[in-house]
Amino acid sequence: MPVPPLTDRVALVSGSGRGIGREIALKLAAAGASVVVNDLDADVAEQTAADITAAGGAATSCAGSVTDAEFADRFVRTAVDTYGGLHIIVNNAGYTWDNVIQKMSDQQWDDILDVHLKAPFRILRAAQPVISAAVKAERAQGSPRTTRKVVNISSIAGTAGNVGQANYSSAKAGITGLTKGLAKEWGRYDVTVNCVAFGLIRTRLTEAAAGGDASIDVAGRQIKVGVNPDLLAQMEKSIPLGRAGTPAEAAGAVYLFCLPESDYVSGQVLVCGGGFHG
Ligand SMILES: NC(=O)c1ccc[n+]([C@@H]2O[C@H](COP(=O)([O-])OP(=O)(O)OC[C@H]3O[C@@H](n4cnc5c(N)ncnc54)[C@H](O)[C@@H]3O)[C@@H](O)[C@H]2O)c1
């Protein structure tokens, strides 16, 4: 029996209670990684972890908002305390809170920048001492080189811009900058830092909402998400593959950057959009 490619790897996946993050967690676990599942909503985080465990994998839940000041340390510590290391970090958690710029509040701007850009920054900052110490110890022991992996999640709204998403486009463009900067800073630790920018993927963020009035609860605030069915159909027509992607397909693109086959690829932004680039 071949050894699964991510055996002995420990992964953090933020926002993995639902949608794309959940599929990433399931995929990494199926490939042998131990996964720390996170979500704002504890019930869905626990469900993902339970589903992984039921399938014979290893997972634990670390619920909470990635925007809480204490969260990053707790997330990293959960990986180290539970599984004894840290090899893969996927910064996926987030949501959209759209409006045209003249109607966008400071809160709308700040909250979206916080969740999509500041939270990944804090998680990566908290991971640095753990990664640096592990690499130092591995080198001192003469262990074979271990390439660690960071995959940040962007959007074609970040690479190409999108109407009504000045906050989200800015945050998702920012995460590509963080990716490229850290790819240079962390090469010395054998860490690759890459980014996947999704096009239209069918999740609750984009699911056709009758009348376009679906909303999600973020810390007690109801935020409108979902795309009007007519607009969704129109958007799908402009995608060369002719349809929106599935969460599992989106997870596949992230998985590529977690595999040993991508160990010499760093600082890249991969668009996963069915051929649509925005
Ligand atoms: N669906 C798309 O078309 C699309 C396109 C481009 C980029 N993205 C990005 O992909 C990522 C995943 O989105 P999705 O489509 O799977 O959405 P989703 O709503 O299905 O899943 C996102 C998960 O993140 C969690 N989350 C939100 N804020 C959080 C916080 N502060 N702390 C912890 N967890 C939090 C949510 O509870 C949810 O379970 C996001 O970064 C999103 O911006 C999605």
mmCIF file of C-alpha atoms in Angstrom, residues 69-187:
data_model
loop_
_atom_site.group_PDB
_atom_site.id
_atom_site.type_symbol
_atom_site.label_atom_id
_atom_site.label_comp_id
_atom_site.label_asym_id
_atom_site.label_seq_id
_atom_site.Cartn_x
_atom_site.Cartn_y
_atom_site.Cartn_z
ATOM 1 C CA ALA A 69 -6.745 38.911 19.092
ATOM 2 C CA GLU A 70 -6.012 35.723 21.058
ATOM 3 C CA PHE A 71 -7.076 33.347 18.305
ATOM 4 C CA ALA A 72 -3.856 32.952 16.313
ATOM 5 C CA ASP A 73 -1.832 31.739 19.283
ATOM 6 C CA ARG A 74 -4.573 29.328 20.331
ATOM 7 C CA PHE A 75 -4.861 27.945 16.767
ATOM 8 C CA VAL A 76 -1.118 27.334 16.463
ATOM 9 C CA ARG A 77 -0.895 25.943 20.006
ATOM 10 C CA THR A 78 -3.706 23.471 19.268
ATOM 11 C CA ALA A 79 -1.661 21.991 16.422
ATOM 12 C CA VAL A 80 1.486 21.723 18.504
ATOM 13 C CA ASP A 81 -0.204 20.452 21.682
ATOM 14 C CA THR A 82 -2.438 17.947 19.889
ATOM 15 C CA TYR A 83 -0.209 16.677 17.095
ATOM 16 C CA GLY A 84 3.292 17.855 17.991
ATOM 17 C CA GLY A 85 4.061 20.041 14.998
ATOM 18 C CA LEU A 86 2.910 22.335 12.212
ATOM 19 C CA HIS A 87 3.492 21.856 8.470
ATOM 20 C CA ILE A 88 0.565 23.273 6.492
ATOM 21 C CA ILE A 89 -1.396 26.492 7.050
ATOM 22 C CA VAL A 90 -4.423 27.299 4.912
ATOM 23 C CA ASN A 91 -5.869 30.779 5.486
ATOM 24 C CA ASN A 92 -9.381 30.311 4.139
ATOM 25 C CA ALA A 93 -11.908 31.778 6.619
ATOM 26 C CA GLY A 94 -13.945 34.700 5.452
ATOM 27 C CA TYR A 95 -17.125 36.177 4.086
ATOM 28 C CA THR A 96 -18.217 39.068 1.939
ATOM 29 C CA TRP A 97 -20.024 42.235 2.999
ATOM 30 C CA ASP A 98 -20.699 44.131 -0.194
ATOM 31 C CA ASN A 99 -21.717 47.616 -1.098
ATOM 32 C CA VAL A 100 -20.821 50.319 -3.574
ATOM 33 C CA ILE A 101 -18.118 52.566 -2.149
ATOM 34 C CA GLN A 102 -20.400 55.515 -1.358
ATOM 35 C CA LYS A 103 -22.500 53.263 0.867
ATOM 36 C CA MET A 104 -19.646 51.323 2.457
ATOM 37 C CA SER A 105 -19.135 52.053 6.161
ATOM 38 C CA ASP A 106 -15.805 52.102 7.973
ATOM 39 C CA GLN A 107 -17.000 49.011 9.823
ATOM 40 C CA GLN A 108 -17.635 47.184 6.552
ATOM 41 C CA TRP A 109 -14.161 48.094 5.370
ATOM 42 C CA ASP A 110 -12.425 47.220 8.645
ATOM 43 C CA ASP A 111 -14.243 43.932 9.254
ATOM 44 C CA ILE A 112 -13.489 42.579 5.780
ATOM 45 C CA LEU A 113 -9.833 43.670 5.946
ATOM 46 C CA ASP A 114 -9.615 42.087 9.405
ATOM 47 C CA VAL A 115 -10.926 38.687 8.419
ATOM 48 C CA HIS A 116 -9.214 38.326 5.034
ATOM 49 C CA LEU A 117 -5.883 40.043 5.674
ATOM 50 C CA LYS A 118 -5.093 40.854 9.305
ATOM 51 C CA ALA A 119 -6.177 37.428 10.583
ATOM 52 C CA PRO A 120 -3.897 35.524 8.156
ATOM 53 C CA PHE A 121 -1.071 37.910 9.099
ATOM 54 C CA ARG A 122 -1.602 37.156 12.786
ATOM 55 C CA ILE A 123 -1.807 33.384 12.226
ATOM 56 C CA LEU A 124 1.403 33.393 10.206
ATOM 57 C CA ARG A 125 3.132 35.603 12.778
ATOM 58 C CA ALA A 126 2.086 33.218 15.554
ATOM 59 C CA ALA A 127 3.365 30.254 13.521
ATOM 60 C CA GLN A 128 6.836 31.729 12.954
ATOM 61 C CA PRO A 129 8.447 30.742 16.283
ATOM 62 C CA VAL A 130 7.092 27.202 15.974
ATOM 63 C CA ILE A 131 8.304 26.800 12.409
ATOM 64 C CA SER A 132 11.681 28.381 13.058
ATOM 65 C CA ALA A 133 12.311 26.174 16.132
ATOM 66 C CA ALA A 134 11.182 23.016 14.314
ATOM 67 C CA VAL A 135 13.424 23.722 11.335
ATOM 68 C CA LYS A 136 16.375 24.432 13.605
ATOM 69 C CA ALA A 137 15.836 21.144 15.468
ATOM 70 C CA GLU A 138 15.389 19.147 12.247
ATOM 71 C CA ARG A 139 18.596 20.574 10.806
ATOM 72 C CA ALA A 140 20.518 19.946 14.031
ATOM 73 C CA GLN A 141 19.398 16.301 13.892
ATOM 74 C CA GLY A 142 20.386 16.016 10.230
ATOM 75 C CA SER A 143 16.789 15.057 9.343
ATOM 76 C CA PRO A 144 15.746 15.059 5.689
ATOM 77 C CA ARG A 145 14.507 18.453 4.488
ATOM 78 C CA THR A 146 10.832 19.086 5.304
ATOM 79 C CA THR A 147 9.060 21.610 3.130
ATOM 80 C CA ARG A 148 6.260 23.348 4.965
ATOM 81 C CA LYS A 149 3.358 24.935 3.128
ATOM 82 C CA VAL A 150 1.278 28.073 3.447
ATOM 83 C CA VAL A 151 -1.699 28.506 1.146
ATOM 84 C CA ASN A 152 -3.586 31.784 1.366
ATOM 85 C CA ILE A 153 -6.988 32.154 -0.233
ATOM 86 C CA SER A 154 -7.684 35.052 -2.558
ATOM 87 C CA SER A 155 -10.311 35.704 -5.194
ATOM 88 C CA ILE A 156 -10.483 37.021 -8.725
ATOM 89 C CA ALA A 157 -12.079 40.015 -6.990
ATOM 90 C CA GLY A 158 -8.574 40.544 -5.588
ATOM 91 C CA THR A 159 -6.643 39.864 -8.781
ATOM 92 C CA ALA A 160 -9.025 41.655 -11.163
ATOM 93 C CA GLY A 161 -11.421 43.705 -8.989
ATOM 94 C CA ASN A 162 -15.182 43.480 -8.644
ATOM 95 C CA VAL A 163 -18.047 45.956 -8.463
ATOM 96 C CA GLY A 164 -19.492 46.413 -4.970
ATOM 97 C CA GLN A 165 -16.474 44.806 -3.345
ATOM 98 C CA ALA A 166 -13.966 47.626 -2.730
ATOM 99 C CA ASN A 167 -13.305 46.181 0.743
ATOM 100 C CA TYR A 168 -13.105 42.542 -0.328
ATOM 101 C CA SER A 169 -11.094 43.285 -3.502
ATOM 102 C CA SER A 170 -8.592 45.268 -1.417
ATOM 103 C CA ALA A 171 -8.283 42.542 1.211
ATOM 104 C CA LYS A 172 -7.935 39.800 -1.383
ATOM 105 C CA ALA A 173 -5.330 41.830 -3.297
ATOM 106 C CA GLY A 174 -3.550 42.396 0.023
ATOM 107 C CA ILE A 175 -3.290 38.696 0.719
ATOM 108 C CA THR A 176 -1.424 38.218 -2.563
ATOM 109 C CA GLY A 177 1.105 40.794 -1.314
ATOM 110 C CA LEU A 178 1.445 39.006 2.007
ATOM 111 C CA THR A 179 1.968 35.771 0.070
ATOM 112 C CA LYS A 180 4.762 37.180 -2.069
ATOM 113 C CA GLY A 181 6.471 38.934 0.819
ATOM 114 C CA LEU A 182 6.443 35.902 3.054
ATOM 115 C CA ALA A 183 7.546 33.590 0.234
ATOM 116 C CA LYS A 184 10.786 35.593 0.252
ATOM 117 C CA GLU A 185 11.011 35.883 4.034
ATOM 118 C CA TRP A 186 10.360 32.197 4.781
ATOM 119 C CA GLY A 187 12.365 30.549 2.028
#
